[in-house]
Coordinates of C-alpha atoms in Angstrom, one line a residue:
M1 CA 6.1 70.7 -13.5
N2 CA 7.6 74.5 -13.8
W3 CA 6.2 77.3 -11.7
V4 CA 3.7 78.6 -14.4
S5 CA 2.2 75.2 -14.5
E6 CA 2.2 75.3 -10.5
L7 CA 0.1 78.3 -10.4
Y8 CA -2.3 77.3 -13.3
D9 CA -2.9 74.3 -11.2
L10 CA -3.1 76.0 -7.8
Y11 CA -5.9 78.3 -9.5
E12 CA -7.6 75.3 -11.3
K13 CA -8.0 73.5 -7.7
N14 CA -9.2 76.7 -5.9
E15 CA -11.6 78.0 -8.3
M16 CA -14.5 77.4 -6.7
I17 CA -13.7 80.1 -4.1
A18 CA -12.6 82.4 -6.5
G19 CA -14.5 86.1 -5.9
Q20 CA -15.6 85.2 -2.2
M21 CA -14.7 87.8 0.2
I22 CA -14.2 86.8 3.7
P23 CA -13.2 89.7 6.1
N24 CA -9.6 89.7 7.1
Q25 CA -8.4 86.9 4.7
P26 CA -7.1 87.1 1.1
F27 CA -9.5 86.5 -1.8
L28 CA -8.7 84.9 -5.3
L29 CA -9.5 86.9 -7.9
P30 CA -12.3 85.7 -10.3
L31 CA -11.1 85.8 -14.2
Y32 CA -10.8 89.1 -16.0
H33 CA -11.0 91.0 -12.7
T34 CA -8.7 93.1 -10.2
T35 CA -9.1 94.9 -7.1
S36 CA -9.0 98.5 -6.3
A37 CA -9.3 100.8 -3.4
A38 CA -12.8 102.8 -3.6
Q39 CA -13.7 105.8 -1.8
I40 CA -17.4 106.2 -2.5
T41 CA -20.5 103.9 -2.8
V42 CA -23.1 105.2 -4.6
T43 CA -26.5 103.2 -4.1
I44 CA -29.3 102.9 -6.8
N45 CA -32.3 101.2 -7.3
E46 CA -33.3 98.7 -10.0
E47 CA -34.6 101.3 -12.3
G48 CA -31.4 103.3 -12.2
E49 CA -32.6 106.1 -9.7
F50 CA -30.0 107.6 -7.0
L51 CA -30.6 107.0 -3.5
N52 CA -27.4 107.8 -1.8
A53 CA -23.7 107.7 -1.5
E54 CA -21.7 107.7 1.6
I55 CA -17.8 107.3 2.0
V56 CA -16.3 103.8 2.3
P57 CA -14.9 102.8 5.5
E58 CA -11.1 102.8 5.6
D59 CA -11.1 99.1 6.3
D60 CA -13.5 98.2 3.5
K61 CA -12.1 100.0 0.7
T62 CA -10.7 96.9 -1.1
T63 CA -13.0 96.2 -3.7
I64 CA -13.2 93.6 -6.6
I65 CA -13.6 95.2 -10.2
P66 CA -14.4 93.7 -13.5
V67 CA -11.4 95.1 -16.1
T68 CA -10.8 94.8 -19.8
E69 CA -7.1 93.8 -20.9
K70 CA -6.3 97.4 -21.7
S71 CA -7.9 98.7 -18.3
A72 CA -6.3 96.2 -15.9
S73 CA -2.8 97.6 -17.4
R74 CA -3.4 101.1 -17.8
T75 CA -1.1 104.0 -16.7
A76 CA -1.8 106.6 -19.1
G77 CA -5.0 107.4 -21.7
V78 CA -8.3 106.8 -21.7
E79 CA -8.7 103.1 -21.0
P80 CA -12.5 102.7 -18.8
H81 CA -13.2 99.9 -16.8
P82 CA -16.5 98.2 -17.3
L83 CA -18.5 98.7 -14.1
C84 CA -16.7 100.5 -11.3
D85 CA -14.3 103.6 -11.7
N86 CA -13.1 106.9 -11.3
L87 CA -15.4 109.9 -11.4
K88 CA -14.1 111.1 -14.3
Y89 CA -15.3 108.1 -16.2
L90 CA -18.5 107.9 -14.3
A91 CA -19.9 111.6 -14.4
G92 CA -21.4 112.8 -17.4
D93 CA -21.3 116.1 -15.6
Y94 CA -18.0 116.0 -14.6
N95 CA -16.6 118.7 -16.5
Q96 CA -19.6 121.3 -15.1
Y97 CA -18.2 120.4 -11.6
V98 CA -14.9 120.3 -12.1
D99 CA -12.5 122.9 -13.8
G100 CA -9.5 122.1 -16.2
K101 CA -9.1 119.3 -18.6
D102 CA -11.8 118.0 -20.8
Y103 CA -13.0 114.4 -19.7
T104 CA -16.1 113.9 -22.2
K105 CA -14.0 111.3 -23.9
N106 CA -13.4 109.1 -20.4
Y107 CA -17.2 109.4 -20.2
E108 CA -18.4 108.6 -23.7
Q109 CA -16.0 105.6 -24.0
Y110 CA -16.9 104.3 -20.7
L111 CA -20.6 104.6 -21.4
E112 CA -20.1 102.6 -24.6
L113 CA -18.1 99.9 -22.7
L114 CA -20.9 99.6 -20.0
A115 CA -23.9 99.6 -22.9
D116 CA -22.0 96.7 -24.8
W117 CA -22.3 94.5 -21.7
A118 CA -25.7 95.5 -20.7
D119 CA -26.9 94.7 -24.3
S120 CA -25.2 91.3 -24.7
P121 CA -26.7 87.7 -23.9
F122 CA -24.5 87.7 -20.8
S123 CA -25.6 91.0 -19.3
H124 CA -27.0 91.1 -15.6
R125 CA -29.7 92.9 -13.9
K126 CA -27.3 95.0 -11.7
V127 CA -25.2 96.1 -14.8
Q128 CA -28.7 97.3 -16.4
A129 CA -29.5 99.3 -13.4
V130 CA -26.3 100.8 -13.4
Y131 CA -26.4 101.6 -17.2
Q132 CA -29.8 103.2 -16.7
Y133 CA -28.5 105.7 -13.8
I134 CA -25.1 106.2 -15.7
K135 CA -26.4 107.5 -19.1
K136 CA -28.5 110.0 -17.4
G137 CA -25.2 112.0 -16.9
T138 CA -26.2 113.3 -13.3
L139 CA -23.5 111.6 -10.9
M140 CA -21.5 114.7 -10.0
K141 CA -24.8 116.9 -9.4
D142 CA -26.5 114.0 -7.2
L143 CA -23.2 113.6 -5.2
C144 CA -22.9 117.6 -4.5
E145 CA -26.7 118.3 -3.9
K146 CA -27.9 115.1 -2.6
T147 CA -25.4 114.0 -0.2
K148 CA -22.5 115.0 2.0
V149 CA -19.6 113.1 0.6
F150 CA -18.3 116.0 -0.8
V151 CA -16.6 119.3 0.6
L152 CA -18.1 121.9 -1.5
E153 CA -16.7 125.7 -2.1
D154 CA -18.7 128.7 -2.3
N155 CA -19.8 128.0 -5.7
G156 CA -21.3 124.7 -5.0
K157 CA -18.4 122.7 -6.6
P158 CA -16.3 120.1 -4.9
S159 CA -13.0 121.6 -3.6
K160 CA -9.9 119.8 -5.4
K161 CA -8.1 120.3 -2.3
A162 CA -10.2 118.3 -0.1
K163 CA -9.4 114.3 0.2
I164 CA -11.2 111.3 1.1
S165 CA -8.8 109.2 2.7
I166 CA -5.5 109.9 0.5
V167 CA -7.3 110.5 -2.8
S168 CA -8.3 114.3 -3.9
Q169 CA -12.2 113.7 -3.6
V170 CA -12.7 114.9 -7.4
D171 CA -10.8 111.8 -8.5
A172 CA -12.8 109.3 -6.2
F173 CA -13.1 105.5 -7.2
V174 CA -17.1 104.8 -7.1
R175 CA -18.6 101.6 -6.5
F176 CA -22.2 100.6 -6.6
K177 CA -24.8 99.2 -4.0
I178 CA -28.2 97.8 -5.6
E179 CA -31.4 98.4 -3.5
T180 CA -34.7 96.4 -4.3
N181 CA -38.1 96.2 -2.0
S182 CA -38.1 92.4 -2.6
L183 CA -35.9 89.3 -1.6
L184 CA -34.2 88.2 -4.8
P185 CA -31.9 84.7 -5.0
D186 CA -28.6 86.0 -4.8
D187 CA -26.9 87.1 -1.6
M188 CA -28.8 90.2 -0.2
L189 CA -28.1 91.9 2.9
E190 CA -31.3 94.0 4.8
D191 CA -30.8 97.3 5.8
K192 CA -32.5 99.4 8.5
S193 CA -35.7 100.3 6.5
G194 CA -36.3 96.6 5.7
C195 CA -35.3 97.1 1.9
Y196 CA -32.7 94.9 0.6
F197 CA -29.2 95.6 -1.0
S198 CA -27.0 93.8 -2.8
E199 CA -22.9 95.0 -2.8
C200 CA -22.0 94.6 -6.3
W201 CA -18.2 93.6 -6.0
K202 CA -19.2 90.9 -3.8
D203 CA -21.7 89.6 -5.9
Q204 CA -20.3 86.3 -7.8
T205 CA -23.1 86.1 -10.3
L206 CA -22.0 89.1 -11.6
Q207 CA -18.4 88.1 -11.7
K208 CA -19.6 85.2 -13.5
S209 CA -21.7 87.3 -16.2
Y210 CA -18.6 89.3 -17.1
I211 CA -16.5 86.1 -17.4
E212 CA -18.8 84.7 -20.0
Y213 CA -19.4 88.2 -21.6
C214 CA -15.3 88.5 -21.8
D215 CA -15.1 84.8 -23.4
L216 CA -17.8 85.7 -25.7
E217 CA -15.7 89.0 -26.9
N218 CA -12.4 87.4 -27.0
K219 CA -12.1 86.3 -30.5
E220 CA -8.5 86.9 -31.8
T221 CA -6.8 83.6 -31.2
G222 CA -2.9 82.2 -31.4
L223 CA -0.4 79.8 -30.0
S224 CA 0.1 80.5 -26.2
Y225 CA 3.6 79.8 -25.1
L226 CA 2.4 78.7 -21.7
T227 CA 0.2 75.9 -22.5
G228 CA 1.0 75.3 -26.4
E229 CA -2.8 75.9 -26.9
I230 CA -4.6 77.8 -29.4
M231 CA -6.4 80.4 -27.7
P232 CA -7.1 84.1 -27.5
L233 CA -3.9 86.0 -26.7
S234 CA -2.8 88.7 -24.2
Y235 CA 0.2 91.1 -24.4
L236 CA -0.8 93.1 -21.5
Q237 CA -0.1 91.3 -18.5
P238 CA -1.5 91.9 -15.0
K239 CA 0.0 94.3 -12.4
K240 CA -0.4 94.8 -8.6
I241 CA 1.5 91.3 -7.9
R242 CA 2.9 91.9 -4.4
N243 CA 0.6 94.1 -3.1
E244 CA -2.5 96.8 -4.1
G245 CA 0.1 99.4 -5.0
D246 CA 2.4 97.3 -7.2
C247 CA 2.9 98.7 -10.6
A248 CA 6.0 96.1 -11.6
K249 CA 4.8 93.5 -13.9
L250 CA 6.5 90.2 -14.2
I251 CA 6.1 89.7 -18.0
S252 CA 6.1 92.8 -20.3
S253 CA 7.0 92.9 -24.2
N254 CA 6.1 96.6 -25.0
D255 CA 9.6 98.4 -25.2
E256 CA 9.6 98.1 -29.1
T257 CA 12.1 100.8 -29.7
N258 CA 15.1 100.4 -27.4
Y259 CA 15.8 96.6 -26.1
T260 CA 13.3 94.2 -26.2
Y261 CA 13.7 93.0 -29.6
R262 CA 17.2 94.4 -30.8
G263 CA 19.0 91.5 -32.9
R264 CA 16.4 88.8 -31.6
F265 CA 12.7 89.3 -32.9
R266 CA 11.0 91.4 -35.7
S267 CA 7.7 91.5 -33.1
K268 CA 6.3 90.9 -30.2
E269 CA 3.9 88.3 -31.3
E270 CA 7.6 86.3 -31.9
A271 CA 8.9 87.4 -28.6
F272 CA 6.3 86.1 -26.1
A273 CA 2.7 85.3 -27.0
I274 CA 0.6 84.3 -23.7
G275 CA -3.1 82.8 -23.6
Y276 CA -5.5 85.7 -22.0
K277 CA -7.0 83.0 -19.8
D278 CA -3.7 81.5 -18.8
S279 CA -2.5 84.7 -17.9
Q280 CA -5.1 85.5 -15.6
K281 CA -5.2 82.2 -13.8
V282 CA -1.4 82.0 -13.4
H283 CA -1.3 85.9 -12.0
N284 CA -4.4 85.6 -10.2
A285 CA -3.5 82.7 -8.4
L286 CA 0.4 84.2 -7.6
K287 CA -1.4 87.5 -6.3
W288 CA -3.5 85.3 -3.8
I289 CA -0.7 82.8 -2.9
I290 CA 1.4 86.0 -2.0
R291 CA -0.9 88.0 0.1
K292 CA -1.8 84.6 1.7
Q293 CA 1.4 83.5 3.0
G294 CA 4.2 85.4 1.2
T295 CA 6.8 87.2 3.1
N296 CA 8.5 90.8 2.3
L297 CA 12.2 91.0 3.3
G298 CA 13.4 94.0 2.4
G299 CA 12.0 94.4 -0.8
L300 CA 12.6 91.1 -1.8
C301 CA 9.0 89.1 -2.1
I302 CA 9.2 85.4 -0.9
V303 CA 6.4 82.7 -0.8
T304 CA 6.2 79.4 -0.3
W305 CA 3.5 76.9 -0.8
E306 CA 2.6 73.1 -0.7
S307 CA 0.8 71.7 -4.3
D308 CA -2.5 71.2 -1.7
L309 CA -1.8 74.5 0.4
K310 CA -1.3 71.8 3.0
K311 CA 0.5 73.5 6.1
I312 CA 4.3 73.3 5.9
P313 CA 7.0 74.6 8.0
D314 CA 8.5 78.2 6.6
W315 CA 12.3 77.8 6.1
K316 CA 12.7 81.4 7.0
S317 CA 11.1 80.8 10.7
D318 CA 13.4 80.0 13.5
S319 CA 12.7 76.5 14.9
A320 CA 10.9 77.5 18.4
L321 CA 8.3 79.1 16.4
I322 CA 8.0 76.2 14.0
C323 CA 7.4 73.9 17.0
Q324 CA 5.3 76.1 18.9
E325 CA 2.8 76.7 15.7
V326 CA 2.2 73.2 14.9
E327 CA 3.4 70.5 17.3
E328 CA -0.1 71.0 19.1
E329 CA -1.8 69.8 15.9
F330 CA 0.3 66.4 15.4
D331 CA -0.4 63.1 17.7
D332 CA 3.2 62.0 18.4
S333 CA 2.2 58.5 19.3
W334 CA 3.6 57.0 15.9
L335 CA 7.0 58.1 16.8
E336 CA 8.5 54.6 17.7
D337 CA 12.1 55.6 18.3
E338 CA 11.3 58.9 20.5
K339 CA 12.8 57.7 23.4
K340 CA 15.6 56.6 21.9
I341 CA 16.5 59.8 20.2
I342 CA 16.0 61.8 23.6
E343 CA 18.3 59.7 25.6
T344 CA 21.1 61.1 23.3
G345 CA 20.9 64.4 25.1
E346 CA 19.8 66.2 21.8
V347 CA 16.4 67.5 23.3
G348 CA 15.9 70.1 21.0
A349 CA 16.9 67.9 17.7
A350 CA 14.2 65.4 19.2
R351 CA 11.3 68.2 19.5
F352 CA 12.1 69.2 15.8
R353 CA 12.3 65.9 14.3
R354 CA 8.6 65.0 16.2
V355 CA 7.2 68.4 14.7
I356 CA 8.8 67.2 11.0
K357 CA 7.4 63.9 11.0
G358 CA 4.1 65.2 12.2
Y359 CA 4.2 67.2 8.9
E360 CA 5.2 64.5 6.5
K361 CA 2.4 62.1 7.9
N362 CA 0.1 64.6 6.6
L363 CA 1.2 65.0 3.1
E364 CA 0.7 63.1 -0.1
Q365 CA 3.5 61.2 -1.7
S366 CA 2.8 63.5 -4.8
S367 CA 3.3 66.4 -2.7
N368 CA 5.4 69.2 -3.9
T369 CA 6.5 72.6 -2.5
M370 CA 7.3 75.8 -4.3
I371 CA 9.3 78.8 -3.4
L372 CA 9.2 81.7 -5.7
A373 CA 11.2 85.0 -4.6
F374 CA 10.8 88.4 -6.6
D375 CA 12.6 91.5 -6.6
A376 CA 12.1 94.9 -8.9
A377 CA 15.1 96.6 -10.1
T378 CA 12.5 99.2 -11.4
T379 CA 9.0 100.3 -11.0
G380 CA 7.9 98.9 -13.5
R381 CA 9.6 95.4 -14.1
L382 CA 9.3 92.6 -11.7
A383 CA 11.9 90.0 -11.9
M384 CA 11.5 86.4 -10.4
I385 CA 15.1 85.6 -9.1
E386 CA 14.4 82.5 -7.1
C387 CA 12.2 79.4 -8.6
K388 CA 12.6 76.2 -6.7
E389 CA 10.3 73.4 -6.8
Y390 CA 11.0 70.0 -4.3
Q391 CA 9.4 67.2 -3.3
S392 CA 7.9 68.2 0.4
S393 CA 9.5 65.0 1.8
R394 CA 13.1 66.5 0.3
Y395 CA 12.0 70.0 1.5
L396 CA 11.5 68.6 5.3
E397 CA 14.3 66.4 5.1
A398 CA 16.5 69.8 4.1
L399 CA 15.1 71.9 7.3
E400 CA 15.3 69.0 9.3
C401 CA 19.3 68.7 8.4
W402 CA 19.4 72.5 8.6
Y403 CA 17.9 73.2 12.0
C404 CA 20.1 69.9 13.3
Q405 CA 23.5 71.2 12.0
C406 CA 23.2 74.6 13.3
E407 CA 21.2 73.7 16.6
W408 CA 22.3 75.6 19.3
I409 CA 21.0 77.3 22.4
H410 CA 19.4 80.8 21.3
E411 CA 17.9 84.0 23.4
K412 CA 14.7 85.1 22.4
Y413 CA 12.1 87.8 23.4
S414 CA 8.4 87.9 22.9
K415 CA 5.3 89.8 24.2
E416 CA 3.7 86.6 25.5
K417 CA 6.9 84.5 27.3
G418 CA 9.2 87.5 28.0
R419 CA 13.0 86.4 27.6
Y420 CA 13.5 83.1 27.2
S421 CA 15.7 80.4 25.5
F422 CA 15.5 77.6 22.9
T423 CA 17.3 75.4 21.3
G424 CA 17.5 75.3 17.5
M425 CA 18.5 78.1 14.9
V426 CA 17.3 81.5 14.4
G427 CA 14.9 82.3 11.3
I428 CA 16.2 85.0 8.6
K429 CA 14.8 88.0 10.1
D430 CA 16.6 87.9 13.2
A431 CA 19.5 86.6 11.7
A432 CA 19.9 89.6 9.8
E433 CA 19.1 92.0 12.8
L434 CA 22.0 90.1 14.6
L435 CA 24.3 90.5 12.1
Y436 CA 23.7 93.9 10.8
G437 CA 21.5 95.8 13.3
T438 CA 22.2 98.7 15.2
E439 CA 21.6 98.5 19.2
Q440 CA 18.9 100.8 20.1
N441 CA 16.7 100.7 23.1
G442 CA 17.2 97.1 24.0
Y443 CA 16.8 95.9 20.5
F444 CA 18.1 95.7 17.1
S445 CA 17.5 98.3 14.8
M446 CA 17.5 97.8 11.1
K447 CA 16.6 101.5 9.7
G448 CA 18.5 102.4 7.0
K449 CA 19.8 98.4 6.4
E450 CA 16.4 96.7 5.4
N451 CA 18.4 95.7 2.4
Y452 CA 20.1 93.0 4.7
Y453 CA 17.0 91.5 5.2
K454 CA 17.1 90.2 1.5
E455 CA 20.9 89.7 1.3
V456 CA 20.4 87.2 4.1
A457 CA 17.6 85.6 2.7
K458 CA 19.2 85.3 -0.8
R459 CA 22.4 83.9 0.4
W460 CA 21.1 81.7 3.1
M461 CA 18.5 80.2 0.8
P462 CA 20.9 77.4 -0.5
C463 CA 22.2 76.7 2.9
I464 CA 18.8 76.1 4.1
L465 CA 17.6 74.1 1.2
E466 CA 20.7 72.7 -0.4
G467 CA 22.8 71.8 2.4
K468 CA 25.6 74.5 1.4
I469 CA 27.9 75.9 3.8
I470 CA 26.9 79.6 5.4
P471 CA 29.2 82.3 3.5
E472 CA 32.4 83.0 5.1
D473 CA 32.1 86.4 5.6
M474 CA 29.0 86.2 7.6
V475 CA 30.5 83.9 9.9
R476 CA 33.5 86.5 10.4
I477 CA 30.4 89.1 11.1
A478 CA 29.1 87.1 13.7
M479 CA 32.3 86.1 15.6
Q480 CA 33.7 89.7 15.8
R481 CA 30.3 90.8 17.1
A482 CA 30.4 88.2 19.7
S483 CA 34.0 89.0 20.7
S484 CA 32.8 92.5 21.8
P485 CA 30.5 92.1 24.3
S486 CA 31.8 95.7 25.6
S487 CA 29.9 97.0 22.2
F488 CA 26.6 96.1 23.6
K489 CA 24.6 98.2 26.3
E490 CA 22.2 95.3 26.7
Q491 CA 23.9 91.8 27.6
F492 CA 20.9 90.0 26.5
L493 CA 21.6 91.6 22.9
W494 CA 25.0 90.1 22.9
K495 CA 24.2 86.6 24.1
R496 CA 21.8 86.5 21.2
V497 CA 24.7 87.6 18.7
L498 CA 26.9 84.8 20.7
G499 CA 23.8 82.1 19.9
L500 CA 24.2 82.8 16.6
A501 CA 27.8 82.7 15.8
C502 CA 28.1 79.2 17.9
S503 CA 25.3 78.1 15.2
M504 CA 27.2 79.1 12.5
I505 CA 30.5 77.8 13.6
K506 CA 28.9 74.6 14.4
Q507 CA 27.5 74.4 10.9
Q508 CA 30.7 75.4 9.2
Y509 CA 32.7 72.6 10.9
K510 CA 30.2 70.0 10.0
I511 CA 30.2 70.7 6.6
K512 CA 34.0 71.9 5.8
F513 CA 35.7 69.4 8.5
K514 CA 33.0 66.8 8.8
E515 CA 33.4 67.7 12.8
E516 CA 30.3 67.3 15.1
W517 CA 30.1 69.7 17.7
K518 CA 27.2 69.6 20.9
M519 CA 25.9 71.8 23.3
A520 CA 27.2 69.9 25.9
L521 CA 30.6 70.7 27.5
D522 CA 33.4 68.3 26.2
E523 CA 35.9 68.2 29.0
T524 CA 38.2 65.6 26.7
C525 CA 38.7 68.3 23.9
S526 CA 42.1 69.4 23.9
R527 CA 41.8 72.3 21.1
R528 CA 43.6 75.0 21.7
D529 CA 40.9 77.1 20.3
Y530 CA 38.4 75.6 22.6
L531 CA 40.6 75.5 25.9
Y532 CA 41.3 79.0 25.5
G533 CA 37.5 79.5 25.1
R534 CA 36.7 77.5 28.4
L535 CA 39.6 79.7 30.4
L536 CA 37.6 82.7 29.3
A537 CA 34.6 81.5 30.6
L538 CA 35.8 80.4 33.7
A539 CA 37.5 83.8 34.4
D540 CA 34.3 85.5 33.5
R541 CA 32.4 83.1 36.1
I542 CA 34.7 84.0 38.8
E543 CA 35.0 87.1 38.7
Y544 CA 31.0 87.8 38.4
R545 CA 30.5 85.5 41.3
T546 CA 31.9 88.4 43.6
Y547 CA 29.7 90.8 42.5
E548 CA 26.5 91.9 44.2
K549 CA 23.2 91.1 43.1
E550 CA 22.6 95.0 41.9
D551 CA 26.1 95.3 40.4
G552 CA 26.1 95.8 36.9
R553 CA 30.0 96.1 36.2
E554 CA 31.4 94.2 33.0
T555 CA 33.7 91.6 33.9
N556 CA 37.5 91.8 32.6
A557 CA 36.9 88.9 30.9
K558 CA 34.2 90.3 28.5
R559 CA 36.2 93.9 28.6
Y560 CA 39.1 92.1 27.2
M561 CA 37.3 89.5 25.2
S562 CA 38.0 91.3 21.6
A563 CA 41.7 91.4 22.4
F564 CA 41.9 88.1 23.6
S565 CA 40.4 86.3 20.4
Q566 CA 43.3 87.8 18.5
N567 CA 46.2 87.5 21.1
P568 CA 45.0 85.0 23.7
F569 CA 48.5 84.1 25.2
R570 CA 49.5 87.7 25.7
T571 CA 45.7 88.5 27.1
W572 CA 45.5 85.4 29.3
K573 CA 48.6 86.7 31.6
V574 CA 46.5 89.9 32.0
L575 CA 43.5 88.2 32.9
E576 CA 45.4 85.9 35.1
E577 CA 46.6 89.0 37.2
K578 CA 43.3 90.7 37.2
L579 CA 41.7 87.5 38.8
E580 CA 43.8 87.3 41.7
P581 CA 41.6 90.1 43.7
Y582 CA 38.5 88.2 43.2
F583 CA 39.9 85.0 43.9
I584 CA 40.5 86.3 47.6
R585 CA 36.7 87.1 47.8
L586 CA 35.4 83.6 47.2
K587 CA 34.8 81.3 49.8
P588 CA 37.6 78.8 50.3
A589 CA 35.6 75.8 49.0
E590 CA 34.4 77.5 45.7
R591 CA 37.8 79.0 45.3
L592 CA 39.5 75.4 45.4
I593 CA 36.6 74.2 42.9
Y594 CA 37.6 76.8 40.4
Q595 CA 41.3 76.5 40.7
H596 CA 41.0 72.8 40.1
M597 CA 39.1 73.4 36.8
L598 CA 41.6 76.0 36.0
D599 CA 44.2 73.7 36.5
D600 CA 42.4 70.7 34.8
I601 CA 42.1 72.9 31.5
H602 CA 45.8 74.1 31.4
N603 CA 47.0 70.3 32.0
K604 CA 45.1 69.8 28.7
F605 CA 47.2 72.2 26.6
S606 CA 50.3 71.2 25.1
I607 CA 53.2 73.9 25.6
E608 CA 53.2 75.1 22.0
D609 CA 49.7 75.4 22.0
Y610 CA 49.1 77.2 25.1
E611 CA 51.9 79.5 24.0
N612 CA 50.9 80.4 20.4
D613 CA 49.6 84.0 20.4
T614 CA 47.8 83.6 16.8
A615 CA 44.3 84.8 16.7
L616 CA 41.5 82.1 17.6
N617 CA 39.3 80.3 15.4
G618 CA 35.4 80.0 16.1
L619 CA 35.9 76.8 18.4
Y620 CA 37.1 79.4 20.9
L621 CA 33.3 80.7 21.3
L622 CA 31.8 77.2 21.4
G623 CA 34.3 76.3 24.3
F624 CA 33.2 79.7 26.0
H625 CA 29.3 79.1 25.4
N626 CA 29.6 75.5 26.7
Q627 CA 31.5 76.1 29.8
A628 CA 29.5 79.1 30.6
Y629 CA 26.2 77.4 30.1
A630 CA 27.7 74.5 32.2
L631 CA 28.6 76.6 35.1
R632 CA 25.5 78.1 35.0
K633 CA 23.3 75.1 34.8
K634 CA 25.1 73.6 37.8
K635 CA 24.6 76.6 39.8
E636 CA 20.8 76.7 39.2
E637 CA 21.0 72.7 40.1
E638 CA 22.6 73.5 43.2
N639 CA 19.9 76.3 43.9
H640 CA 17.4 74.0 43.6
E641 CA 18.5 71.5 46.0

């Protein structure tokens, strides 16, 4: 099943909720409708008499409106919407109150379109009420003389400079509310005066009326390239795909002179033809799922969903967040080998496996997971740069493999928990900040570097979902940053970078060399790079142990870490000399312990490896981190005794 079929199927499964507007939740658009930001709500009665008008609150401006095929794609020209629109379309007296261009044609075309709907077999009493009012041509007069929605000039005309929200008041978008003295069958609300009113943009009977009217009007048919069926076609596709202000279209074939058909087709009909209703369902489903669970990373819009909209882990998130969000929802009594897994020492991996098994338990065998990614090269063209479909079981398996391959200890901050550590792997957003961010007031700023979010997402997607190795240049950047603790004012940020570097190196060695590196200190390892990393961690700890609690000085080990990574043998001689005064300050028993540890590490070197002064590879960071963590953990255990 391709992405079009998946989106079509998504709409079909959820069509019963189309048009339902629930506060603070994305809604699925009904066919032949779109959204617009309204500035003015006009209230009339069923006889078409003006009652009141008010400015729309900022948090209630999103309005579902019926549209024609042409008005949904309008950028210039006169293409009115059938019911709600800007003042220049609705007001027959617009030219009398706003100087400048003549907008008579706008009003006439709008009135003709509204009349056609009002006189059709699929008319609606609310449409007829709006038509009865609009044909009077007094909207501007009523707004100026009977309400206070406009800021007026001395001549009684609305000021062009005044704005409602961010829109000039003379360009305001108007929606309608119908008031009646009796309670009618459809959803009605009661106001303070005891009268009932209906908000047209929320009335699903009105939406159904327009859908039936459009189905009656659409007569020209052809072969739809999407479904292979004969039906009314569309050559103008919807916009507002990624957000309400998005003008980029996913499908477009209107460049007849410069590019689209050159040497390929004689006309747009030969190039691509899409059924109007098919296009509506596919685009509306895409808009809905993007607003429901899409993510924007530096302009790259990514959306992931399961075919039945069941909850699945987000591949862009970190393992701590995934576990935190969902493990309480699943009963883990079915995990037969839980004890066996935990006994291996990989507690973080066991926790993540529990979560993955919980997801698998809730999914059907036929479940699929779709991932779509969109980027816009221009303001008018939207490109689908990724389209991946997985069996959900395969998707979950890929995530489990990724997080286990990269499992390491990471530092994190949240408002709820403060600073804490977790075992697993960071998410895409955090990875971009740790690799490319600039330190600013205790956090990583990406100001001016937002594009890196997109790059990390695009380049890590095959690593996470298809088991590819992390790009070498990114591993190198992580190593360089982790090897330069002196460049960080806040050591917490350096620890975060170090954790990321270790995860990336671990994944690289797993795939490239088939080597398993664990977070626990490997005291039997005799690899040169790993041993030098351990030596550096010991030097750092010995000096740190002599500091007073309030002493924030940086150790020589961290100060020389970058040089050490390039010339370990030469730099270690310097560090040994600088360690002497700190050794003397230690208590005799503690001094003896550290000396034995240093001797033990030295004894594992071969003479050739020890005197080799070439640059260290990523294993030295694993050795450093493992040794430092083991020393810190041992001290914490001693303090608890």
